PDB file of C-alpha atoms and ligand atoms in Angstrom:
ATOM      1  CA  MET A 322     128.395 143.655 112.653  1.00  0.00           C
ATOM      2  CA  SER A 323     128.451 140.512 110.370  1.00  0.00           C
ATOM      3  CA  PHE A 324     130.533 137.500 111.242  1.00  0.00           C
ATOM      4  CA  ALA A 325     132.899 137.984 108.316  1.00  0.00           C
ATOM      5  CA  GLN A 326     133.558 141.547 109.614  1.00  0.00           C
ATOM      6  CA  LYS A 327     134.198 140.226 113.117  1.00  0.00           C
ATOM      7  CA  VAL A 328     136.890 138.058 111.785  1.00  0.00           C
ATOM      8  CA  LYS A 329     138.133 140.785 109.774  1.00  0.00           C
ATOM      9  CA  THR A 330     138.435 143.243 112.589  1.00  0.00           C
ATOM     10  CA  GLU A 331     140.097 140.632 114.725  1.00  0.00           C
ATOM     11  CA  ILE A 332     142.715 139.983 111.803  1.00  0.00           C
ATOM     12  CA  ILE A 333     143.820 143.522 111.948  1.00  0.00           C
ATOM     13  CA  SER A 334     143.519 144.012 115.731  1.00  0.00           C
ATOM     14  CA  LYS A 335     147.071 142.973 116.385  1.00  0.00           C
ATOM     15  CA  PRO A 336     150.161 144.366 114.775  1.00  0.00           C
ATOM     16  CA  ILE A 337     152.247 142.003 112.656  1.00  0.00           C
ATOM     17  CA  LYS A 338     155.604 141.337 114.265  1.00  0.00           C
ATOM     18  CA  ASP A 339     157.952 140.162 111.670  1.00  0.00           C
ATOM     19  CA  ASP A 340     158.889 141.531 108.313  1.00  0.00           C
ATOM     20  CA  HIS A 341     158.289 138.250 106.585  1.00  0.00           C
ATOM     21  CA  CYS A 342     154.841 137.976 107.938  1.00  0.00           C
ATOM     22  CA  LYS A 343     153.990 141.581 107.024  1.00  0.00           C
ATOM     23  CA  ILE A 344     155.209 140.913 103.402  1.00  0.00           C
ATOM     24  CA  ALA A 345     152.949 137.762 103.353  1.00  0.00           C
ATOM     25  CA  PHE A 346     150.067 139.586 104.642  1.00  0.00           C
ATOM     26  CA  LEU A 347     150.372 142.448 101.865  1.00  0.00           C
ATOM     27  CA  SER A 348     150.788 139.814  99.262  1.00  0.00           C
ATOM     28  CA  GLY A 349     147.800 138.240 100.225  1.00  0.00           C
ATOM     29  CA  VAL A 350     145.794 141.481 100.179  1.00  0.00           C
ATOM     30  CA  MET A 351     147.370 142.150  96.728  1.00  0.00           C
ATOM     31  CA  ARG A 352     146.561 138.787  95.445  1.00  0.00           C
ATOM     32  CA  GLY A 353     143.021 138.988  96.821  1.00  0.00           C
ATOM     33  CA  SER A 354     142.088 142.394  95.444  1.00  0.00           C
ATOM     34  CA  GLY A 355     144.915 144.107  94.147  1.00  0.00           C
ATOM     35  CA  VAL A 356     144.928 145.779  90.761  1.00  0.00           C
ATOM     36  CA  LEU A 357     147.951 146.345  88.351  1.00  0.00           C
ATOM     37  CA  PHE A 358     147.695 149.315  86.021  1.00  0.00           C
ATOM     38  CA  GLU A 359     149.784 151.420  83.587  1.00  0.00           C
ATOM     39  CA  ARG A 360     149.409 155.192  83.624  1.00  0.00           C
ATOM     40  CA  ASP A 361     151.500 157.468  81.480  1.00  0.00           C
ATOM     41  CA  GLY A 362     154.006 154.673  80.890  1.00  0.00           C
ATOM     42  CA  GLU A 363     154.437 154.089  84.518  1.00  0.00           C
ATOM     43  CA  LEU A 364     153.455 150.867  86.176  1.00  0.00           C
ATOM     44  CA  GLY A 365     151.041 151.312  89.127  1.00  0.00           C
ATOM     45  CA  VAL A 366     149.171 149.260  91.738  1.00  0.00           C
ATOM     46  CA  ASP A 367     146.038 149.697  93.663  1.00  0.00           C
ATOM     47  CA  PHE A 368     145.531 148.110  96.978  1.00  0.00           C
ATOM     48  CA  ARG A 369     141.528 147.673  97.342  1.00  0.00           C
ATOM     49  CA  ILE A 370     140.202 147.167 100.935  1.00  0.00           C
ATOM     50  CA  GLY A 371     136.777 146.937 102.264  1.00  0.00           C
ATOM     51  CA  THR A 372     137.219 149.208 105.338  1.00  0.00           C
ATOM     52  CA  GLU A 373     138.965 152.497 106.310  1.00  0.00           C
ATOM     53  CA  GLN A 374     140.620 150.620 109.356  1.00  0.00           C
ATOM     54  CA  GLY A 375     141.975 147.934 106.671  1.00  0.00           C
ATOM     55  CA  ALA A 376     143.313 150.623 104.457  1.00  0.00           C
ATOM     56  CA  GLU A 377     145.135 152.241 107.535  1.00  0.00           C
ATOM     57  CA  PHE A 378     146.496 148.841 108.394  1.00  0.00           C
ATOM     58  CA  VAL A 379     148.007 148.443 104.912  1.00  0.00           C
ATOM     59  CA  SER A 380     149.350 152.061 105.165  1.00  0.00           C
ATOM     60  CA  LEU A 381     151.257 151.255 108.251  1.00  0.00           C
ATOM     61  CA  LEU A 382     152.608 148.046 106.641  1.00  0.00           C
ATOM     62  CA  LEU A 383     153.826 150.023 103.557  1.00  0.00           C
ATOM     63  CA  LYS A 384     155.351 152.635 105.823  1.00  0.00           C
ATOM     64  CA  SER A 385     157.066 150.108 107.986  1.00  0.00           C
ATOM     65  CA  LEU A 386     158.469 147.802 105.142  1.00  0.00           C
ATOM     66  CA  PHE A 387     159.032 150.198 102.348  1.00  0.00           C
ATOM     67  CA  ASN A 388     159.011 153.682 104.403  1.00  0.00           C
ATOM     68  CA  TYR A 389     156.326 154.446 101.974  1.00  0.00           C
ATOM     69  CA  ASP A 390     154.020 157.261 102.894  1.00  0.00           C
ATOM     70  CA  VAL A 391     150.682 156.893 101.798  1.00  0.00           C
ATOM     71  CA  ARG A 392     149.346 160.153 100.690  1.00  0.00           C
ATOM     72  CA  GLU A 393     145.758 159.323 100.253  1.00  0.00           C
ATOM     73  CA  ILE A 394     143.201 156.776 100.833  1.00  0.00           C
ATOM     74  CA  SER A 395     140.643 157.208  98.245  1.00  0.00           C
ATOM     75  CA  VAL A 396     136.957 156.020  98.713  1.00  0.00           C
ATOM     76  CA  SER A 397     135.295 154.654  95.667  1.00  0.00           C
ATOM     77  CA  GLU A 398     131.577 154.126  95.433  1.00  0.00           C
ATOM     78  CA  ASN A 399     131.756 152.789  91.979  1.00  0.00           C
ATOM     79  CA  ASN A 400     133.549 149.613  92.706  1.00  0.00           C
ATOM     80  CA  LEU A 401     131.346 146.519  92.415  1.00  0.00           C
ATOM     81  CA  SER A 402     132.197 144.781  95.620  1.00  0.00           C
ATOM     82  CA  LYS A 403     132.124 146.137  99.220  1.00  0.00           C
ATOM     83  CA  ASN A 404     135.411 144.490  99.568  1.00  0.00           C
ATOM     84  CA  ASP A 405     137.237 146.985  97.740  1.00  0.00           C
ATOM     85  CA  ARG A 406     135.914 150.371  98.601  1.00  0.00           C
ATOM     86  CA  PHE A 407     138.981 151.988 100.047  1.00  0.00           C
ATOM     87  CA  GLU A 408     141.823 152.410  97.433  1.00  0.00           C
ATOM     88  CA  ILE A 409     145.603 152.929  97.944  1.00  0.00           C
ATOM     89  CA  SER A 410     147.478 153.681  94.888  1.00  0.00           C
ATOM     90  CA  VAL A 411     151.348 153.432  94.548  1.00  0.00           C
ATOM     91  CA  THR A 412     153.028 154.342  91.267  1.00  0.00           C
ATOM     92  CA  GLY A 413     156.527 154.354  89.610  1.00  0.00           C
ATOM     93  CA  LYS A 414     159.565 152.889  90.962  1.00  0.00           C
ATOM     94  CA  GLU A 415     157.943 152.379  94.319  1.00  0.00           C
ATOM     95  CA  ALA A 416     155.223 150.189  92.771  1.00  0.00           C
ATOM     96  CA  ILE A 417     157.748 147.862  91.195  1.00  0.00           C
ATOM     97  CA  THR A 418     159.838 147.625  94.411  1.00  0.00           C
ATOM     98  CA  ILE A 419     156.709 146.794  96.543  1.00  0.00           C
ATOM     99  CA  LEU A 420     155.443 144.319  93.840  1.00  0.00           C
ATOM    100  CA  LYS A 421     158.718 142.461  93.672  1.00  0.00           C
ATOM    101  CA  THR A 422     158.934 142.226  97.306  1.00  0.00           C
ATOM    102  CA  LEU A 423     155.489 140.782  97.522  1.00  0.00           C
ATOM    103  CA  GLY A 424     156.389 138.209  94.979  1.00  0.00           C
ATOM    104  CA  ILE A 425     153.735 139.544  92.490  1.00  0.00           C
ATOM    105  CA  LEU A 426     156.398 140.629  89.847  1.00  0.00           C
ATOM    106  CA  THR A 427     159.526 138.835  89.064  1.00  0.00           C
ATOM    107  CA  GLY A 428     162.420 139.575  86.548  1.00  0.00           C
ATOM    108  CA  ASP A 429     164.624 142.599  85.944  1.00  0.00           C
ATOM    109  CA  ASP A 430     162.898 146.131  85.963  1.00  0.00           C
ATOM    110  CA  ASP A 431     162.923 146.182  82.153  1.00  0.00           C
ATOM    111  CA  GLN A 432     161.518 142.515  81.700  1.00  0.00           C
ATOM    112  CA  LEU A 433     158.960 142.377  84.501  1.00  0.00           C
ATOM    113  CA  THR A 434     156.470 139.402  84.427  1.00  0.00           C
ATOM    114  CA  VAL A 435     153.683 138.546  86.876  1.00  0.00           C
ATOM    115  CA  ASP A 436     154.443 135.679  89.017  1.00  0.00           C
ATOM    116  CA  PHE A 437     151.463 133.573  89.072  1.00  0.00           C
ATOM    117  CA  ASP A 438     152.857 131.155  91.856  1.00  0.00           C
ATOM    118  CA  PHE A 439     150.512 132.408  94.561  1.00  0.00           C
ATOM    119  CA  TYR A 440     151.978 130.286  97.498  1.00  0.00           C
ATOM    120  CA  GLY A 441     155.683 130.303  96.215  1.00  0.00           C
ATOM    121  CA  LYS A 442     158.318 131.779  97.966  1.00  0.00           C
ATOM    122  CA  ILE A 443     156.363 134.268 100.039  1.00  0.00           C
ATOM    123  CA  CYS A 444     154.528 131.445 101.974  1.00  0.00           C
ATOM    124  CA  LYS A 445     157.410 129.153 102.628  1.00  0.00           C
ATOM    125  CA  LYS A 446     157.181 129.666 106.510  1.00  0.00           C
ATOM    126  CA  ASP A 447     154.181 128.545 108.200  1.00  0.00           C
ATOM    127  CA  CYS A 448     153.849 131.820 110.007  1.00  0.00           C
ATOM    128  CA  CYS A 449     153.823 133.406 106.511  1.00  0.00           C
ATOM    129  CA  LEU A 450     151.225 131.167 104.855  1.00  0.00           C
ATOM    130  CA  ARG A 451     148.817 132.215 107.852  1.00  0.00           C
ATOM    131  CA  SER A 452     149.534 135.640 107.500  1.00  0.00           C
ATOM    132  CA  PHE A 453     149.103 135.461 103.733  1.00  0.00           C
ATOM    133  CA  PHE A 454     145.699 134.011 104.225  1.00  0.00           C
ATOM    134  CA  LYS A 455     144.966 136.694 106.751  1.00  0.00           C
ATOM    135  CA  GLY A 456     145.514 139.194 104.096  1.00  0.00           C
ATOM    136  CA  LEU A 457     143.646 137.241 101.334  1.00  0.00           C
ATOM    137  CA  PHE A 458     140.612 136.714 103.453  1.00  0.00           C
ATOM    138  CA  TYR A 459     140.816 140.403 104.524  1.00  0.00           C
ATOM    139  CA  ALA A 460     140.794 141.477 100.732  1.00  0.00           C
ATOM    140  CA  SER A 461     138.633 138.933  98.950  1.00  0.00           C
ATOM    141  CA  GLY A 462     137.051 136.596 101.625  1.00  0.00           C
ATOM    142  CA  ASN A 463     133.445 136.475 102.979  1.00  0.00           C
ATOM    143  CA  CYS A 464     132.020 134.221 105.353  1.00  0.00           C
ATOM    144  CA  THR A 465     128.297 133.705 106.717  1.00  0.00           C
ATOM    145  CA  VAL A 466     127.104 131.644 109.615  1.00  0.00           C
ATOM    146  CA  PRO A 467     123.641 130.836 110.590  1.00  0.00           C
ATOM    147  CA  THR A 468     121.795 133.693 112.331  1.00  0.00           C
ATOM    148  CA  GLN A 469     120.276 132.745 115.687  1.00  0.00           C
ATOM    149  CA  GLY A 470     116.444 132.131 115.746  1.00  0.00           C
ATOM    150  CA  LYS A 471     116.429 131.674 111.934  1.00  0.00           C
ATOM    151  CA  SER A 472     115.868 128.221 110.359  1.00  0.00           C
ATOM    152  CA  SER A 473     119.118 126.711 109.110  1.00  0.00           C
ATOM    153  CA  SER A 474     117.778 126.323 105.622  1.00  0.00           C
ATOM    154  CA  ASN A 475     118.401 129.674 104.300  1.00  0.00           C
ATOM    155  CA  THR A 476     121.453 130.728 106.483  1.00  0.00           C
ATOM    156  CA  GLY A 477     123.896 127.931 106.497  1.00  0.00           C
ATOM    157  CA  TYR A 478     127.696 128.089 107.093  1.00  0.00           C
ATOM    158  CA  HIS A 479     129.681 129.485 104.084  1.00  0.00           C
ATOM    159  CA  LEU A 480     133.188 130.778 103.734  1.00  0.00           C
ATOM    160  CA  GLU A 481     134.514 132.045 100.157  1.00  0.00           C
ATOM    161  CA  PHE A 482     137.357 133.638  98.382  1.00  0.00           C
ATOM    162  CA  THR A 483     136.701 135.436  94.972  1.00  0.00           C
ATOM    163  CA  PHE A 484     139.186 135.621  92.246  1.00  0.00           C
ATOM    164  CA  SER A 485     139.377 137.013  88.785  1.00  0.00           C
ATOM    165  CA  HIS A 486     141.386 134.245  87.382  1.00  0.00           C
ATOM    166  CA  VAL A 487     140.624 130.438  87.525  1.00  0.00           C
ATOM    167  CA  ALA A 488     144.198 129.576  88.352  1.00  0.00           C
ATOM    168  CA  SER A 489     144.263 131.829  91.464  1.00  0.00           C
ATOM    169  CA  ALA A 490     141.238 130.100  92.570  1.00  0.00           C
ATOM    170  CA  GLN A 491     142.642 126.635  91.812  1.00  0.00           C
ATOM    171  CA  ALA A 492     146.028 127.321  93.657  1.00  0.00           C
ATOM    172  CA  THR A 493     144.061 128.438  96.685  1.00  0.00           C
ATOM    173  CA  ALA A 494     141.735 125.537  96.721  1.00  0.00           C
ATOM    174  CA  ASP A 495     144.957 123.458  96.355  1.00  0.00           C
ATOM    175  CA  LYS A 496     146.576 125.173  99.296  1.00  0.00           C
ATOM    176  CA  LEU A 497     143.380 124.743 101.525  1.00  0.00           C
ATOM    177  CA  SER A 498     143.442 121.211 100.879  1.00  0.00           C
ATOM    178  CA  GLN A 499     146.869 120.844 102.089  1.00  0.00           C
ATOM    179  CA  ILE A 500     146.006 122.260 105.344  1.00  0.00           C
ATOM    180  CA  GLY A 501     143.144 119.580 105.676  1.00  0.00           C
ATOM    181  CA  LEU A 502     140.443 121.279 104.179  1.00  0.00           C
ATOM    182  CA  SER A 503     138.030 120.216 101.303  1.00  0.00           C
ATOM    183  CA  PRO A 504     137.150 123.374  99.376  1.00  0.00           C
ATOM    184  CA  LYS A 505     135.276 123.669  96.023  1.00  0.00           C
ATOM    185  CA  VAL A 506     135.834 125.955  93.121  1.00  0.00           C
ATOM    186  CA  THR A 507     132.887 127.347  91.093  1.00  0.00           C
ATOM    187  CA  SER A 508     132.349 130.309  88.960  1.00  0.00           C
ATOM    188  CA  ARG A 509     129.988 133.056  89.520  1.00  0.00           C
ATOM    189  CA  LYS A 510     129.212 136.192  87.431  1.00  0.00           C
ATOM    190  CA  GLY A 511     132.547 135.846  85.580  1.00  0.00           C
ATOM    191  CA  LYS A 512     134.431 135.507  88.841  1.00  0.00           C
ATOM    192  CA  TYR A 513     135.979 132.351  90.412  1.00  0.00           C
ATOM    193  CA  VAL A 514     134.866 131.199  93.977  1.00  0.00           C
ATOM    194  CA  VAL A 515     136.581 129.074  96.294  1.00  0.00           C
ATOM    195  CA  TYR A 516     134.355 128.058  99.078  1.00  0.00           C
ATOM    196  CA  ILE A 517     133.872 125.843 102.067  1.00  0.00           C
ATOM    197  CA  LYS A 518     130.396 124.584 103.288  1.00  0.00           C
ATOM    198  CA  SER A 519     131.213 122.634 106.426  1.00  0.00           C
ATOM    199  CA  ALA A 520     131.008 124.529 109.785  1.00  0.00           C
ATOM    200  CA  GLU A 521     133.686 122.327 111.150  1.00  0.00           C
ATOM    201  CA  GLU A 522     136.131 123.341 108.344  1.00  0.00           C
ATOM    202  CA  ILE A 523     135.343 126.924 108.566  1.00  0.00           C
ATOM    203  CA  LYS A 524     136.133 126.940 112.284  1.00  0.00           C
ATOM    204  CA  ASP A 525     139.341 125.140 111.284  1.00  0.00           C
ATOM    205  CA  PHE A 526     140.437 127.716 108.690  1.00  0.00           C
ATOM    206  CA  ILE A 527     139.546 130.604 111.121  1.00  0.00           C
ATOM    207  CA  ALA A 528     141.755 128.755 113.797  1.00  0.00           C
ATOM    208  CA  PHE A 529     144.507 128.335 111.118  1.00  0.00           C
ATOM    209  CA  LEU A 530     144.842 132.207 110.713  1.00  0.00           C
ATOM    210  CA  PRO A 531     144.552 132.149 113.805  1.00  0.00           C
ATOM    211  CA  ALA A 532     141.561 134.380 114.837  1.00  0.00           C
ATOM    212  CA  PRO A 533     140.894 132.844 118.361  1.00  0.00           C
ATOM    213  CA  VAL A 534     137.933 135.184 119.262  1.00  0.00           C
ATOM    214  CA  SER A 535     136.135 134.296 116.252  1.00  0.00           C
ATOM    215  CA  VAL A 536     136.759 130.504 116.583  1.00  0.00           C
ATOM    216  CA  LEU A 537     135.238 130.685 119.957  1.00  0.00           C
ATOM    217  CA  SER A 538     132.226 132.575 118.721  1.00  0.00           C
ATOM    218  CA  ILE A 539     131.657 130.063 115.835  1.00  0.00           C
ATOM    219  CA  ILE A 540     132.076 127.240 118.365  1.00  0.00           C
ATOM    220  CA  ASP A 541     129.343 128.810 120.507  1.00  0.00           C
ATOM    221  CA  LEU A 542     127.005 128.922 117.579  1.00  0.00           C
ATOM    222  CA  MET A 543     127.738 125.293 116.560  1.00  0.00           C
ATOM    223  CA  ILE A 544     126.883 124.065 120.086  1.00  0.00           C
ATOM    224  CA  ASN A 545     123.779 126.171 120.344  1.00  0.00           C
ATOM    225  CA  LYS A 546     122.565 124.911 117.127  1.00  0.00           C
ATOM    226  CA  GLU A 547     123.275 121.430 117.997  1.00  0.00           C
ATOM    227  CA  ILE A 548     121.312 121.812 121.229  1.00  0.00           C
ATOM    228  CA  ALA A 549     118.430 123.426 119.134  1.00  0.00           C
ATOM    229  CA  ASN A 550     118.535 120.415 116.635  1.00  0.00           C
ATOM    230  CA  ASN A 551     118.526 117.980 119.387  1.00  0.00           C
ATOM    231  CA  SER A 552     115.650 119.430 121.142  1.00  0.00           C
ATOM    232  CA  ASN A 553     113.765 119.617 117.859  1.00  0.00           C
ATOM    233  CA  ARG A 554     114.654 116.024 117.352  1.00  0.00           C
ATOM    234  CA  GLN A 555     113.428 115.136 120.763  1.00  0.00           C
ATOM    235  CA  LYS A 556     110.201 116.956 120.313  1.00  0.00           C
ATOM    236  CA  ASN A 557     109.328 115.224 116.879  1.00  0.00           C
ATOM    237  CA  CYS A 558     110.156 111.981 118.665  1.00  0.00           C
ATOM    238  CA  ASP A 559     107.882 112.499 121.555  1.00  0.00           C
ATOM    239  CA  LEU A 560     105.287 113.702 119.221  1.00  0.00           C
ATOM    240  CA  GLY A 561     105.499 110.658 117.038  1.00  0.00           C
ATOM    241  CA  ASN A 562     105.161 108.475 120.036  1.00  0.00           C
ATOM    242  CA  LEU A 563     102.167 110.181 121.154  1.00  0.00           C
ATOM    243  CA  ASN A 564     100.512 109.976 117.902  1.00  0.00           C
ATOM    244  CA  ARG A 565     101.033 106.311 117.718  1.00  0.00           C
ATOM    245  CA  GLN A 566      99.659 105.916 121.366  1.00  0.00           C
ATOM    246  CA  VAL A 567      96.513 107.859 120.544  1.00  0.00           C
ATOM    247  CA  THR A 568      95.910 106.068 117.459  1.00  0.00           C
ATOM    248  CA  ALA A 569      96.314 102.662 119.103  1.00  0.00           C
ATOM    249  CA  SER A 570      93.969 103.860 122.176  1.00  0.00           C
ATOM    250  CA  ILE A 571      91.301 104.870 119.660  1.00  0.00           C
ATOM    251  CA  ASN A 572      91.489 101.601 117.792  1.00  0.00           C
ATOM    252  CA  GLN A 573      91.248  99.787 121.035  1.00  0.00           C
ATOM    253  CA  ILE A 574      88.172 101.970 122.165  1.00  0.00           C
ATOM    254  CA  ASN A 575      86.527 101.528 118.890  1.00  0.00           C
ATOM    255  CA  ALA A 576      86.980  97.649 119.123  1.00  0.00           C
ATOM    256  CA  ILE A 577      85.536  97.609 122.781  1.00  0.00           C
ATOM    257  CA  ASN A 578      82.573  99.583 121.726  1.00  0.00           C
ATOM    258  CA  LYS A 579      81.941  97.418 118.874  1.00  0.00           C
ATOM    259  CA  ILE A 580      82.063  94.256 121.098  1.00  0.00           C
ATOM    260  CA  GLU A 581      79.740  96.068 123.647  1.00  0.00           C
ATOM    261  CA  LYS A 582      77.119  96.989 121.203  1.00  0.00           C
ATOM    262  CA  SER A 583      77.025  93.782 119.375  1.00  0.00           C
ATOM    263  CA  VAL A 584      77.573  90.946 121.653  1.00  0.00           C
ATOM    264  CA  GLY A 585      78.133  92.746 124.852  1.00  0.00           C
ATOM    265  CA  LEU A 586      81.315  92.881 127.105  1.00  0.00           C
ATOM    266  CA  LYS A 587      80.056  89.907 129.344  1.00  0.00           C
ATOM    267  CA  THR A 588      80.844  87.461 126.310  1.00  0.00           C
ATOM    268  CA  LEU A 589      84.510  88.193 126.899  1.00  0.00           C
ATOM    269  CA  LYS A 590      86.724  86.200 129.253  1.00  0.00           C
ATOM    270  CA  ASP A 591      87.064  87.852 132.784  1.00  0.00           C
ATOM    271  CA  ASP A 592      90.798  88.879 131.982  1.00  0.00           C
ATOM    272  CA  LEU A 593      89.900  90.498 128.818  1.00  0.00           C
ATOM    273  CA  LYS A 594      86.695  91.976 130.272  1.00  0.00           C
ATOM    274  CA  THR A 595      88.555  93.782 132.973  1.00  0.00           C
ATOM    275  CA  VAL A 596      91.070  95.244 130.446  1.00  0.00           C
ATOM    276  CA  ALA A 597      88.199  96.290 128.255  1.00  0.00           C
ATOM    277  CA  ILE A 598      86.393  98.197 130.961  1.00  0.00           C
ATOM    278  CA  ALA A 599      89.662  99.841 132.355  1.00  0.00           C
ATOM    279  CA  ARG A 600      90.584 100.928 128.880  1.00  0.00           C
ATOM    280  CA  LYS A 601      87.205 102.440 128.109  1.00  0.00           C
ATOM    281  CA  ASN A 602      87.191 104.261 131.234  1.00  0.00           C
ATOM    282  CA  ASN A 603      90.840 105.658 130.949  1.00  0.00           C
ATOM    283  CA  PRO A 604      91.356 106.348 127.119  1.00  0.00           C
ATOM    284  CA  ASP A 605      94.219 108.752 127.820  1.00  0.00           C
ATOM    285  CA  GLN A 606      96.347 106.557 129.866  1.00  0.00           C
ATOM    286  CA  THR A 607      99.585 105.195 128.384  1.00  0.00           C
ATOM    287  CA  LEU A 608     100.038 101.364 128.559  1.00  0.00           C
ATOM    288  CA  VAL A 609     102.498 101.744 131.238  1.00  0.00           C
ATOM    289  CA  GLU A 610      99.960 103.496 133.307  1.00  0.00           C
ATOM    290  CA  LEU A 611      97.179 101.148 132.634  1.00  0.00           C
ATOM    291  CA  ALA A 612      99.098  98.117 133.224  1.00  0.00           C
ATOM    292  CA  ASP A 613     100.323  99.536 136.459  1.00  0.00           C
ATOM    293  CA  GLU A 614      96.675 100.276 137.613  1.00  0.00           C
ATOM    294  CA  LEU A 615      95.519  96.550 136.594  1.00  0.00           C
ATOM    295  CA  GLY A 616      98.568  94.960 138.380  1.00  0.00           C
ATOM    296  CA  ILE A 617      99.747  93.295 135.122  1.00  0.00           C
ATOM    297  CA  SER A 618     102.819  93.677 133.034  1.00  0.00           C
ATOM    298  CA  LYS A 619     102.862  95.879 129.954  1.00  0.00           C
ATOM    299  CA  SER A 620     103.320  93.055 127.549  1.00  0.00           C
ATOM    300  CA  CYS A 621     100.384  90.936 129.117  1.00  0.00           C
ATOM    301  CA  LEU A 622      98.250  94.281 128.721  1.00  0.00           C
ATOM    302  CA  ASN A 623      99.471  94.633 125.050  1.00  0.00           C
ATOM    303  CA  HIS A 624      98.550  90.878 124.420  1.00  0.00           C
ATOM    304  CA  ARG A 625      95.011  91.397 125.931  1.00  0.00           C
ATOM    305  CA  LEU A 626      94.341  94.367 123.956  1.00  0.00           C
ATOM    306  CA  ARG A 627      95.300  92.960 120.823  1.00  0.00           C
ATOM    307  CA  LYS A 628      93.198  90.042 121.496  1.00  0.00           C
ATOM    308  CA  ILE A 629      90.145  92.344 122.034  1.00  0.00           C
ATOM    309  CA  VAL A 630      90.679  94.144 118.695  1.00  0.00           C
ATOM    310  CA  GLU A 631      90.927  90.661 117.092  1.00  0.00           C
ATOM    311  CA  ILE A 632      87.583  89.636 118.659  1.00  0.00           C
ATOM    312  CA  ALA A 633      86.076  93.096 117.707  1.00  0.00           C
ATOM    313  CA  ASN A 634      87.474  92.403 114.024  1.00  0.00           C
ATOM    314  CA  ASP A 635      85.826  88.984 113.890  1.00  0.00           C
ATOM    315  CA  ILE A 636      82.583  90.371 114.665  1.00  0.00           C
ATOM    316  CA  LYS A 637      80.727  91.002 111.332  1.00  0.00           C
ATOM    317  CA  GLY A 638      78.889  94.468 110.435  1.00  0.00           C
TER     318      GLY A 638
HETATM  319 ZN1   ZN B 882     156.284 134.880 108.838  1.00  0.00          ZN
END
């Protein structure tokens, strides 16, 4: 199961207690993927949901709030997005009642207009705003997180909502900003997408809903990734040191060989000669190990080795 699916499953795993929050959830679903239509002069509404469980959850809410019996959950293979495979249609007077209650339509029955104020009266209470976002995410949200074992370059953190209208996307981005997140808005294939890329913020959004089990699993992922990153950094760092040491050792041994072949090691002062012989015999030793063996400090050893390299450099040919 994808991470998005886990979050969605958690969202509908608990029944919603209060009517105001039930209304907010349905309003979120409707704003996210609902469709208004007119058939035979009658107004109708489609709730479109990605899973059968989600569609059943919506059915229960319609029953509990409006005493509306959903007669059929239809499955559409034609809808473009997998977020709206299951469809619940309501028409006529009941559709109008539902849409007015959800804050989608406003005005008298003979002069209905669509209320584009997404987060207006429905989301006044904090509990309702959270519930609205649950519905919205369920209907039009998606979220991906890095898969364990894969490199982070192709599977970063990403959470998004998709809308048909730019105003809806902008209103959602504004609301997310108000709760402390920094979403961006972009367009893709004629749709408007509100997205968040920061792992920390995605975690915060899921905590806001709240979906605590999913929060734990994203924290777990973030920690594991952090550990993996640190250990990679450590490895790179160790390797860098090692490379530098090896290069230095090779330079020193080349210098010592050059002196030996041209003027002979005996021409070196005793302290330098001792170091040259020790280095030549122990090319793999680190400076610390070599200094230890010679009973001198690391900086003293370093100084003498540099001196040897200088002498070698001064020898022509
Ligand atoms: Zn509420």
